[in-house]
Amino acid sequence: ICCLSPFKHLKNPIAHKLILRPCCDSGNVTFLISSCLPPLTLTSGLYVLLRVKMALWRYMGNGSNIPSIFAQTVNLHPNKPALIYEATGETWTFAQLDELSNGVAHWARGQGWVSGDVVALFMESRPLQVALWLGFAKVGVEAALINFNLRHDSLLHCVGVSGSRAIVFGAELADAMLEVRSSLSQSMVRFCTGDLGAEHLASLSAQPLDPMLASAARHPPSPCVPPKGMNDRLFYIYTSGTTGLPKAAIVVHSRYYRIAAFGYFAFRMRPDDIIYDCLPLYHSAGNIMGVGQCLIHGLTVVVKKKFSASRFWEDCIKHNCTVVQYIGEICRYLLSQPVRPAEKDHKVRLAVGNGLRPSVWEAFTERFGVAQIGEFYGATECNCSIANMDGKVGACGFNSRILPNVYPIRLVRVDEDSMELVRNSQGLCVPCRPGEPGLLVGRINQKDPLRRFDGYANQDATRKKIANNVFKKNDSAYISGDVLVMDELGYMYFRDRGGDTFRWRGENVSTTEVEGILSSLLGQTDVAVYGVAVQGVEGKAGMAAIADTTGSFDCSSFLDEVQRALPPYARPVFLRISPQVDTTGTFKIQKTRLQREGYDPRLTTDQIYFLNARAARYEAVNEELYNAIAEGRMSL
Ligand SMILES: *[C@@H]1O[C@H](CO)[C@@H](O)[C@H](O)[C@H]1NC(C)=O
Ligand SMILES: *[C@@H]1O[C@H](CO)[C@@H](O)[C@H](O)[C@H]1NC(C)=O
Ligand SMILES: *[C@@H]1O[C@H](CO)[C@@H](O)[C@H](O)[C@H]1NC(C)=O
Ligand SMILES: *[C@@H]1O[C@H](CO)[C@@H](O)[C@H](O)[C@H]1NC(C)=O
Ligand SMILES: *[C@@H]1O[C@H](CO)[C@@H](O)[C@H](O)[C@H]1NC(C)=O
């Protein structure tokens, strides 16, 4: 039986409308004539790329920046709603948003801040946050968008690495500010928006922002000196690392434009679309992919303070939303909700986001009647974004295997344990074959705005993300840290966040895959899977932390289902049953602490179980059993 690679035998695959696609099914080879989707995807991909590129070159050539692009949007339809705040129903038209951000600009100048100064924004999502960073940008001041879930050391760390001169915080975060009050630099000026008593303000040495903005001038500020162009810094976004401290990624004006424009053209959004943006505005998904459609393309965006699974579809109906955004686990949370009539009564035709797992993809589109999924892959700071434009189930993007140089991203071989790049005899990276998992890398070319890598505020963090001699001698490339697989047609599938596979019994276990499967067995509850080291045993034993909010977890029925769903090497050896599982602000599961605590029952009050393979049951781990395992007296 031979499986043919479809492109190998065609001299000019683009000219062929039909592609022979071998289909190996239960030992029989069937040749199917599949549609000409990949060439179509290729041409529409090229079209999107060209369109964004040409617009970028024009904007670069005539000294545009995000505020000036926004000014053009305002001129087109000053009285159209720009931002709607879901919490209060308040609507801001384009003209109002423009005027308020002018007010912010005058106020910022009045504080003595000049082009290049950084000011931290620490508040829950609200339209004012957009007016603030946009107003700052009008006078060249750069905002550092701080995650509102941060407290104590991580909060201090993020404010610290940005080099901020001042911080603007929301009254709802006064307690978090009180905790770090004395550790914040005395010279850091503090402003508070929202209702906070005079006493509170005084204890934080903060000034109330709202009255100052209310009395600020509304006319456009004079341009900042030196002017900010497309290659200059707009703001900082912190990457939501699931390991280690967050890093401040630099977002330049062209990157903001590029991400928003890619989303707009690739997923065929329309000027009359209304976007439901329930993602935090301190991340690129919420603030660029979402809000960017308002600033750049003139769409109305509904800003939700915080994601709510039970209100999701009702909100969409209330505001006539046609596009929703998702990230990480949001789709799973929606699927775990009881069926409501509202979930099919909406006008949503497109869901844009990333991290929709293949295990819930079709369940999601069928149950909620959403016609199009716009799944994309791309980190804030990375220049190797790809998008799934034709709804191929499970894929997060497409890159041509025929014309790979049009968009120079590659999958290269990597040691999945150490995440070290594999090099050939010339010291270059080795491209992956179809079906072979590899690390996604993007070639760096600082002259091309699509290929820029602007790095992090921290130089050391920047260096770790760049590899040399990747495609050819002396080149440099951005290392995404994520492992993907490409099929023979060029569709790419997300496999793992860097370092999230572990080896067990000679097999590579993908934690995201196992998490997806366990979570669907357990009614879409939160599950974190990770490998833990066991003394004297090669590889890492799989451990699953399971959120059991109702206290109804049953080991034996769980094991029955696991045995049916997973191969032996992927079944969790250890379980950890917790009332909840830590997640980051964007619902990525945090594993650092879990991994450190491992299966030691003395380090947690959570119940830990061990899979006794001989007895075929999970047993509670007490100190005695722990010692037996750790000393190798218990067979795994
Ligand atoms: C810059 O170019 C863009 C795109 O062609 C155009 O819309 C805009 O008006 C130009 N801006 C200026 C200041 O000339
Ligand atoms: C939603 O659309 C309906 C029908 O087109 C319209 O009557 C209604 O006023 C709209 N609602 C909002 C909040 O715009
Ligand atoms: C697991 O990954 C390693 C390193 O990436 C690779 O060499 C090995 O072949 C993989 N094993 C399996 C069974 O896929
Ligand atoms: C990634 O960024 C680098 C550095 O700026 C750039 O040279 C490279 O072309 C980019 N790659 C892609 C695919 O955009
Ligand atoms: C790479 O850089 C080294 C040192 O700068 C230089 O000697 C060498 O010729 C370069 N090689 C290529 C292929 O450009």
XYZ file of C-alpha atoms and ligand atoms in Angstrom:
706
model
C 0.000 0.000 0.000
C 1.485 3.303 -0.863
C 0.304 6.686 0.165
C 1.210 9.259 -2.418
C 2.033 12.752 -1.509
C -0.305 14.693 -3.766
C 2.154 17.311 -4.877
C 5.069 15.075 -5.719
C 3.553 13.791 -8.926
C 2.158 16.980 -10.311
C 4.505 19.227 -12.213
C 2.476 22.374 -11.678
C -0.033 21.820 -8.922
C -1.472 25.310 -9.073
C -2.538 24.774 -12.656
C -4.424 21.629 -11.644
C -7.814 22.412 -10.280
C -8.149 18.963 -8.820
C -5.826 17.325 -6.459
C -5.568 13.612 -5.946
C -5.689 12.946 -2.294
C -4.900 9.455 -1.120
C -7.049 8.339 1.681
C -5.804 5.429 3.726
C -8.749 3.961 5.473
C -8.651 0.704 7.401
C -5.942 -0.679 5.189
C -7.600 0.074 1.872
C -6.282 2.801 -0.303
C -9.016 4.902 -1.813
C -8.268 7.789 -4.067
C -10.585 10.674 -3.575
C -10.730 13.666 -5.812
C -10.876 16.361 -3.217
C -11.935 19.867 -3.965
C -9.559 22.543 -5.104
C -9.691 24.224 -1.720
C -5.995 24.470 -1.012
C -5.183 26.381 -4.223
C -8.135 28.665 -3.477
C -6.936 29.114 0.049
C -3.528 29.837 -1.361
C -4.734 32.546 -3.715
C -7.010 34.187 -1.178
C -4.181 33.985 1.345
C -1.886 35.718 -1.105
C -4.540 38.322 -1.759
C -4.921 39.101 1.965
C -1.163 39.241 2.392
C -0.715 41.595 -0.551
C -3.567 43.808 0.457
C -2.262 44.276 4.002
C 1.267 44.740 2.718
C 0.365 47.414 0.203
C -1.720 49.341 2.714
C 1.174 49.166 5.168
C 3.670 50.460 2.636
C 1.395 53.361 1.778
C 0.908 54.247 5.426
C 4.640 54.013 6.072
C 5.399 56.156 3.061
C 3.245 59.086 4.095
C 3.949 59.166 7.810
C 0.645 57.711 9.030
C 0.215 56.114 12.437
C -2.671 54.531 14.333
C -4.133 57.866 15.541
C -4.078 59.278 12.001
C -5.700 56.141 10.579
C -8.339 56.440 13.298
C -8.914 60.091 12.347
C -9.824 58.943 8.822
C -12.300 56.425 10.265
C -13.900 59.171 12.363
C -14.329 61.366 9.289
C -16.190 58.625 7.450
C -18.966 58.278 10.034
C -18.586 60.474 13.117
C -22.001 59.547 14.527
C -21.839 55.781 14.177
C -21.461 53.889 17.484
C -17.804 52.989 17.953
C -17.705 51.343 21.360
C -20.569 50.077 23.497
C -19.912 49.249 27.131
C -21.975 46.174 27.919
C -21.991 46.749 31.686
C -23.794 50.102 31.452
C -25.152 50.141 27.900
C -23.232 53.402 27.369
C -22.494 54.081 23.694
C -19.595 56.147 22.388
C -19.739 57.369 18.825
C -16.583 57.735 16.764
C -16.648 61.504 17.281
C -17.050 61.091 21.048
C -14.238 58.574 21.258
C -12.064 60.927 19.226
C -12.850 63.913 21.450
C -12.290 62.038 24.666
C -8.949 60.751 23.447
C -8.047 64.328 22.511
C -8.863 65.227 26.111
C -6.560 62.446 27.301
C -3.820 63.770 25.025
C -4.068 67.323 26.395
C -4.158 66.047 29.950
C -1.109 63.802 29.380
C 0.825 66.726 27.934
C -0.243 68.815 30.893
C 1.400 66.240 33.159
C 4.681 66.926 31.394
C 4.800 63.548 29.662
C 6.548 63.583 26.327
C 7.014 61.287 23.375
C 8.545 58.005 24.563
C 7.312 58.176 28.158
C 5.447 55.112 29.411
C 2.316 55.124 31.574
C 0.823 51.945 33.061
C -2.914 51.256 32.715
C -4.330 48.900 35.337
C -8.099 48.546 35.071
C -10.876 46.158 34.104
C -11.940 46.290 30.458
C -13.922 49.428 29.619
C -14.053 51.835 26.661
C -12.109 54.447 28.641
C -9.064 52.180 28.467
C -9.134 52.537 24.678
C -9.557 56.323 24.918
C -6.574 56.423 27.282
C -4.045 54.536 25.191
C -5.274 56.171 22.000
C -5.051 59.616 23.565
C -1.558 58.832 24.822
C -0.577 57.706 21.331
C -1.694 61.065 19.946
C 1.094 62.711 21.932
C 3.590 59.850 21.630
C 3.130 58.502 25.163
C 3.139 54.683 25.325
C 0.735 52.735 27.523
C 1.719 49.548 29.350
C -1.444 47.446 29.488
C -1.308 45.610 32.800
C -3.326 42.446 33.415
C -5.981 43.338 35.988
C -5.721 39.916 37.613
C -2.168 40.549 38.782
C -1.381 41.170 42.415
C 1.681 41.641 44.621
C 5.005 40.651 43.049
C 3.757 39.969 39.543
C 1.984 43.335 39.493
C 5.138 45.096 40.688
C 7.197 43.161 38.169
C 5.022 44.189 35.223
C 4.835 47.833 36.230
C 8.575 47.774 36.887
C 9.771 46.304 33.574
C 7.714 48.817 31.592
C 9.635 51.732 33.103
C 6.351 53.590 33.648
C 6.369 57.157 34.991
C 2.800 56.960 36.193
C -0.027 54.511 36.696
C -3.724 54.970 35.961
C -5.855 52.432 37.812
C -9.542 51.637 38.058
C -11.298 52.186 41.401
C -12.275 48.488 41.357
C -8.584 47.624 41.777
C -7.933 49.907 44.743
C -7.315 46.902 47.007
C -4.663 45.517 44.700
C -3.042 48.957 44.647
C -3.148 49.179 48.458
C -1.203 45.925 48.709
C 1.666 47.247 46.596
C 1.392 50.904 47.593
C 4.582 51.033 49.619
C 6.638 48.982 47.138
C 5.768 51.183 44.160
C 8.324 53.850 43.448
C 7.492 57.090 45.285
C 8.061 59.042 42.090
C 5.363 57.106 40.256
C 2.345 59.397 39.946
C -0.994 57.635 40.509
C -4.400 58.426 39.038
C -7.669 56.703 39.712
C -10.711 56.458 37.456
C -14.095 55.576 38.899
C -15.623 56.211 42.299
C -13.186 56.058 45.159
C -13.575 57.943 48.453
C -11.222 60.806 49.274
C -9.763 58.846 52.185
C -8.935 55.888 49.953
C -7.389 58.172 47.350
C -5.257 59.824 49.993
C -4.021 56.496 51.364
C -2.907 55.590 47.835
C -1.504 59.070 47.159
C -3.698 59.015 44.049
C -5.470 61.828 42.206
C -8.944 61.413 40.679
C -8.659 61.224 36.895
C -12.256 61.694 35.753
C -12.659 65.407 36.725
C -9.340 66.217 35.031
C -10.462 64.541 31.795
C -13.882 66.201 31.992
C -12.267 69.642 31.996
C -9.601 68.892 29.370
C -9.772 70.549 25.936
C -11.472 68.537 23.166
C -9.734 69.812 20.032
C -7.052 67.693 18.333
C -3.658 68.102 20.015
C -0.729 69.415 18.002
C 1.366 66.530 16.615
C 4.000 65.090 18.916
C 7.682 65.786 18.390
C 9.402 63.787 17.045
C 6.397 62.363 15.136
C 5.532 58.692 15.623
C 5.459 56.571 12.496
C 4.391 53.026 11.748
C 7.662 51.590 13.061
C 7.482 53.375 16.412
C 6.158 52.026 19.662
C 2.443 52.225 20.321
C 2.047 50.319 23.586
C 3.189 47.273 25.542
C 1.272 44.074 25.984
C 2.345 41.398 28.420
C 2.560 37.882 27.090
C 0.505 35.507 29.182
C 3.234 32.989 29.793
C 1.955 29.863 31.442
C 5.451 29.550 32.853
C 7.619 32.220 34.414
C 6.895 35.918 34.830
C 5.065 37.839 32.105
C 7.195 39.606 29.482
C 6.375 43.019 28.067
C 6.038 42.706 24.296
C 6.457 45.880 22.254
C 3.577 46.658 19.897
C 4.534 49.129 17.172
C 1.918 50.954 15.106
C 2.441 48.711 12.075
C 1.926 45.588 14.165
C -1.340 46.933 15.486
C -2.474 47.664 11.952
C -1.264 44.332 10.633
C -3.021 42.145 13.214
C -6.311 44.010 12.866
C -6.161 44.120 9.064
C -5.253 40.445 8.777
C -8.271 39.532 10.862
C -10.525 41.820 8.872
C -9.534 40.604 5.424
C -8.757 36.971 6.180
C -12.080 36.322 7.897
C -14.030 38.559 5.507
C -15.470 40.912 8.112
C -17.783 43.652 6.860
C -18.111 47.347 7.746
C -21.569 46.770 9.250
C -20.442 43.926 11.496
C -20.857 44.345 15.243
C -18.216 42.567 17.317
C -18.786 41.109 20.747
C -15.461 41.514 22.535
C -15.459 39.725 25.871
C -11.688 39.288 25.936
C -9.509 41.366 28.227
C -8.233 44.578 26.673
C -4.755 44.026 28.090
C -4.176 41.357 25.434
C -3.810 41.600 21.695
C -6.885 39.490 20.973
C -9.202 41.894 22.799
C -7.435 45.157 22.128
C -6.109 44.628 18.596
C -8.065 41.873 16.853
C -11.256 43.209 18.489
C -10.949 46.947 19.205
C -8.674 47.385 16.170
C -11.652 46.653 13.908
C -13.343 49.692 15.422
C -10.384 52.074 15.175
C -9.168 50.981 11.747
C -12.161 49.611 9.905
C -14.988 51.499 11.585
C -16.865 48.519 13.057
C -18.943 48.806 16.219
C -17.392 46.876 19.109
C -19.272 45.827 22.232
C -16.835 45.781 25.162
C -17.685 43.312 27.903
C -16.125 43.851 31.326
C -15.601 40.169 31.937
C -16.482 37.023 30.032
C -19.680 35.384 31.255
C -20.711 32.014 29.828
C -24.318 32.345 30.963
C -24.808 35.848 29.466
C -22.865 35.288 26.261
C -25.620 34.621 23.712
C -28.124 36.969 25.348
C -25.595 39.786 25.073
C -25.077 38.962 21.413
C -28.819 39.138 20.770
C -29.222 42.366 22.730
C -26.565 44.152 20.687
C -27.221 42.456 17.332
C -23.644 41.153 17.262
C -22.556 39.334 14.123
C -19.003 38.464 15.147
C -17.800 37.055 18.468
C -14.302 36.532 19.748
C -13.040 33.574 21.694
C -9.796 32.509 23.224
C -8.519 29.457 25.004
C -11.292 27.705 26.791
C -14.236 30.005 26.178
C -15.899 27.656 23.689
C -15.637 24.815 26.141
C -17.237 26.922 28.883
C -20.084 27.765 26.526
C -20.593 24.108 25.643
C -20.791 23.147 29.309
C -23.731 25.541 29.818
C -27.284 24.173 29.899
C -29.147 24.556 26.587
C -30.927 27.923 26.286
C -33.233 29.122 23.525
C -31.046 32.239 23.077
C -28.104 30.173 21.918
C -29.564 29.798 18.435
C -31.526 33.032 18.183
C -28.544 35.253 17.569
C -27.142 36.724 14.353
C -23.559 35.626 14.963
C -22.033 34.283 11.764
C -18.350 34.333 12.628
C -16.320 33.412 15.695
C -12.728 34.632 15.640
C -10.051 33.480 17.985
C -7.499 30.890 18.778
C -7.211 27.710 20.731
C -10.459 26.033 19.640
C -9.655 22.404 20.160
C -10.542 19.866 17.503
C -12.413 17.931 20.205
C -15.022 20.694 20.582
C -14.880 22.409 17.175
C -17.825 20.687 15.491
C -19.884 20.461 18.658
C -19.521 24.235 18.918
C -20.503 25.131 15.358
C -23.427 22.714 15.336
C -24.914 23.507 18.700
C -24.700 27.289 18.414
C -25.247 27.572 14.671
C -22.154 29.672 14.003
C -21.390 29.450 10.286
C -17.718 30.359 10.246
C -14.832 29.769 12.621
C -11.898 32.104 12.108
C -9.181 30.244 13.931
C -5.767 31.843 13.806
C -2.425 31.319 15.371
C -0.078 34.079 16.353
C 1.389 35.534 19.492
C 1.353 39.270 20.141
C 5.058 39.573 19.569
C 5.494 37.049 16.805
C 5.556 37.686 13.114
C 4.574 34.229 12.097
C 0.813 34.458 12.198
C -1.280 32.060 10.188
C -5.026 31.866 9.825
C -7.601 29.276 8.904
C -9.587 31.094 6.278
C -11.730 28.310 4.903
C -12.969 26.687 8.071
C -11.011 23.444 7.741
C -11.915 21.696 10.993
C -9.128 21.630 13.519
C -6.586 23.622 11.537
C -5.228 26.886 12.827
C -3.839 27.985 9.524
C -2.468 27.261 6.147
C 0.859 27.851 4.500
C 1.602 26.907 0.966
C 3.848 23.925 0.480
C 4.265 24.924 -3.143
C 5.321 28.519 -2.620
C 6.743 28.428 0.893
C 8.888 31.484 0.327
C 5.940 33.805 -0.109
C 5.430 33.608 3.592
C 8.651 32.404 5.164
C 7.439 30.461 8.121
C 8.500 26.868 8.548
C 8.143 23.956 10.827
C 11.570 22.720 11.790
C 12.624 19.642 13.653
C 12.948 20.012 17.380
C 13.742 17.756 20.289
C 10.398 17.788 22.010
C 11.900 17.147 25.430
C 14.492 19.895 25.541
C 12.861 22.087 22.869
C 16.312 22.443 21.254
C 16.379 22.903 17.479
C 17.765 19.933 15.573
C 20.640 20.947 13.224
C 21.998 19.243 10.116
C 25.672 18.849 9.225
C 25.816 22.443 7.917
C 24.416 23.701 11.202
C 21.081 24.672 9.673
C 17.625 23.670 10.851
C 15.873 20.698 9.302
C 12.421 21.326 7.770
C 9.707 18.877 8.803
C 7.924 16.531 6.455
C 4.105 16.441 6.405
C 2.786 14.821 9.531
C 5.990 15.416 11.431
C 5.579 17.784 14.372
C 7.925 20.751 14.361
C 8.612 24.083 15.934
C 7.116 27.057 14.110
C 9.737 29.655 13.191
C 9.463 32.844 11.149
C 12.300 34.456 9.249
C 13.220 37.917 10.474
C 13.657 40.841 8.146
C 13.545 44.186 9.934
C 12.930 46.092 6.711
C 9.628 44.407 5.957
C 6.892 45.415 8.410
C 5.221 42.037 8.030
C 8.376 40.348 9.102
C 9.549 42.604 11.853
C 10.185 41.325 15.289
C 10.107 44.153 17.753
C 11.099 42.141 20.719
C 10.347 42.664 24.337
C 11.041 45.598 26.595
C 13.615 43.302 28.208
C 16.646 42.696 25.967
C 17.459 39.290 27.459
C 13.972 38.006 26.751
C 14.378 39.200 23.146
C 17.603 37.297 22.620
C 16.073 34.011 23.779
C 13.392 34.251 21.099
C 15.786 34.582 18.154
C 17.783 31.790 16.539
C 20.492 32.200 13.935
C 21.397 30.056 10.910
C 17.911 28.688 10.533
C 16.958 28.786 6.845
C 20.399 29.758 5.591
C 23.753 30.903 6.979
C 23.730 34.128 9.005
C 19.989 34.609 8.935
C 17.866 35.040 12.025
C 14.410 33.785 12.854
C 11.807 34.224 15.502
C 11.160 31.069 17.524
C 7.509 30.734 18.385
C 8.057 28.030 20.987
C 4.984 26.207 19.726
C 4.845 22.846 18.037
C 2.560 22.417 15.020
C 2.001 19.732 12.422
C 1.386 20.412 8.748
C -0.546 17.992 6.557
C 0.380 17.292 2.980
C -1.936 20.002 1.679
C -0.394 22.689 3.845
C -2.971 22.966 6.620
C -1.330 23.490 9.973
C -2.565 22.053 13.221
C -1.615 23.290 16.637
C -0.067 20.530 18.663
C 1.543 21.954 21.726
C 2.623 25.009 23.506
C 6.390 24.789 23.828
C 7.576 22.256 26.355
C 4.108 20.851 26.852
C 4.810 17.372 25.657
C 6.417 14.818 27.840
C 7.750 11.378 27.139
C 6.366 8.318 28.830
C 7.023 4.688 27.910
C 8.856 5.857 24.803
C 5.898 7.833 23.524
C 5.394 11.571 23.268
C 2.320 12.593 25.188
C 0.712 15.840 24.109
C -0.705 17.550 27.159
C -3.168 19.701 25.219
C -4.542 16.666 23.450
C -5.001 14.705 26.675
C -6.505 17.757 28.379
C -9.058 18.067 25.578
C -10.042 14.413 25.852
C -10.260 14.277 29.655
C -12.184 17.509 29.731
C -14.819 16.213 27.332
C -15.129 12.995 29.363
C -15.822 15.144 32.425
C -18.472 17.460 30.976
C -15.981 20.164 29.903
C -14.541 20.814 33.325
C -11.098 22.421 33.708
C -8.279 19.911 33.416
C -4.528 20.518 33.478
C -2.219 17.737 32.322
C 1.516 17.764 32.937
C 4.386 15.371 33.406
C 5.973 14.761 36.792
C 9.336 13.159 37.385
C 9.410 9.965 39.431
C 12.739 8.979 40.928
C 14.429 6.195 39.006
C 11.895 6.086 36.197
C 12.677 7.322 32.719
C 10.464 10.036 31.245
C 7.681 11.813 33.019
C 4.561 10.259 34.457
C 1.353 11.944 33.375
C -0.588 13.807 36.009
C -4.003 15.418 35.598
C -5.295 18.146 37.879
C -9.067 18.063 37.647
C -11.456 20.743 38.846
C -14.262 19.089 40.763
C -16.577 21.875 41.833
C -19.438 19.588 42.834
C -17.425 17.019 44.759
C -18.861 14.221 42.656
C -15.698 12.906 41.021
C -15.710 9.120 40.814
C -12.368 7.398 40.235
C -13.610 4.079 38.970
C -16.036 5.325 36.335
C -13.391 7.858 35.299
C -10.866 5.064 34.828
C -13.352 3.083 32.726
C -13.787 5.986 30.374
C -10.093 6.834 30.283
C -9.279 3.261 29.290
C -11.651 3.553 26.394
C -10.492 6.993 25.291
C -6.728 6.990 25.729
C -3.850 4.664 24.881
C -2.100 3.228 27.966
C 0.884 5.580 27.832
C -1.344 8.669 27.775
C -3.526 7.704 30.737
C -2.769 9.862 33.742
C -0.706 7.979 36.309
C -1.567 10.546 38.949
C -4.729 12.549 39.525
C -5.119 15.624 41.611
C -8.683 16.577 42.453
C -9.063 20.263 43.329
C -12.060 22.504 43.873
C -10.613 24.584 41.008
C -7.667 24.725 38.636
C -5.565 27.915 38.333
C -5.977 29.699 35.048
C -4.422 32.879 33.689
C -6.547 35.879 32.765
C -7.217 34.323 29.381
C -8.116 30.919 30.774
C -4.832 29.273 29.934
C -4.173 26.732 32.612
C -1.253 27.532 34.887
C 0.879 24.536 35.549
C 4.055 25.848 37.084
C 2.936 25.414 40.676
C 1.140 22.134 39.998
C 4.223 20.693 38.371
C 6.441 21.784 41.244
C 4.178 20.154 43.835
C 3.952 16.937 41.828
C 2.266 14.020 43.555
C 3.516 14.723 47.072
C 0.450 14.651 49.351
C 2.244 16.716 51.996
C 2.324 19.776 49.735
C -1.398 20.149 49.183
C -4.798 19.523 50.685
C -6.075 18.309 47.305
C -6.735 14.581 47.054
C -4.112 12.778 45.010
C -4.626 9.411 43.345
C -2.228 6.939 41.816
C -3.088 4.510 39.034
C -2.218 1.082 40.306
C -1.880 -0.641 36.943
C -1.866 -4.189 38.360
C -5.008 -3.700 40.403
C -6.484 -1.547 37.606
C -7.750 1.164 39.928
C -6.873 4.598 41.238
C -5.693 4.563 44.856
C -5.500 7.515 47.206
C -1.893 8.592 47.758
C -0.942 8.873 51.416
C 2.544 9.364 52.760
C 3.223 5.647 52.840
C 2.230 5.113 49.222
C 4.134 8.255 48.250
C 7.302 6.889 49.810
C 6.799 3.517 48.175
C 6.543 5.170 44.762
C 9.404 7.574 45.368
C 11.671 4.736 46.528
C 10.800 2.559 43.553
C 9.014 -0.095 45.637
C 5.808 0.412 43.700
C 5.689 -0.525 40.051
C 4.370 2.124 37.705
C -1.601 58.131 3.590
O -1.972 57.080 2.752
C -3.240 56.519 3.032
C -3.405 55.302 2.176
O -3.236 55.589 0.840
C -4.304 57.575 2.789
O -5.580 57.022 3.042
C -4.041 58.752 3.692
O -4.949 59.786 3.456
C -2.618 59.270 3.538
N -2.354 60.189 4.628
C -1.768 61.356 4.432
C -1.489 62.155 5.644
O -1.458 61.727 3.321
C -31.208 45.022 16.337
O -31.818 44.821 15.059
C -33.219 44.964 15.079
C -33.771 44.575 13.733
O -32.879 44.870 12.700
C -33.562 46.410 15.470
O -34.956 46.576 15.509
C -32.971 46.706 16.826
O -33.203 48.059 17.179
C -31.476 46.414 16.850
N -30.964 46.558 18.211
C -29.939 47.311 18.518
C -29.523 47.344 19.948
O -29.336 47.966 17.679
C 9.013 11.747 20.257
O 9.754 12.932 20.064
C 11.127 12.726 19.810
C 11.833 14.046 19.795
O 11.082 15.026 19.200
C 11.267 11.940 18.510
O 12.628 11.712 18.232
C 10.541 10.625 18.652
O 10.571 9.928 17.454
C 9.094 10.821 19.063
N 8.522 9.541 19.370
C 7.353 9.146 18.918
C 6.917 7.794 19.302
O 6.657 9.868 18.216
C 9.484 37.546 11.591
O 10.179 38.664 12.104
C 11.432 38.769 11.587
C 12.168 39.869 12.306
O 11.632 41.084 12.151
C 11.310 38.993 10.093
O 12.573 39.155 9.524
C 10.636 37.799 9.491
O 10.532 37.962 8.114
C 9.306 37.645 10.101
N 8.671 36.469 9.561
C 7.438 36.479 9.116
C 6.904 35.220 8.606
O 6.753 37.469 9.115
C 28.311 34.945 7.718
O 28.941 35.867 8.592
C 30.329 35.628 8.726
C 30.875 36.551 9.797
O 30.211 37.768 9.800
C 31.015 35.817 7.382
O 32.395 35.555 7.491
C 30.395 34.856 6.382
O 30.937 35.071 5.104
C 28.891 35.016 6.322
N 28.347 33.968 5.497
C 27.396 34.178 4.586
C 26.939 32.978 3.806
O 26.913 35.274 4.392
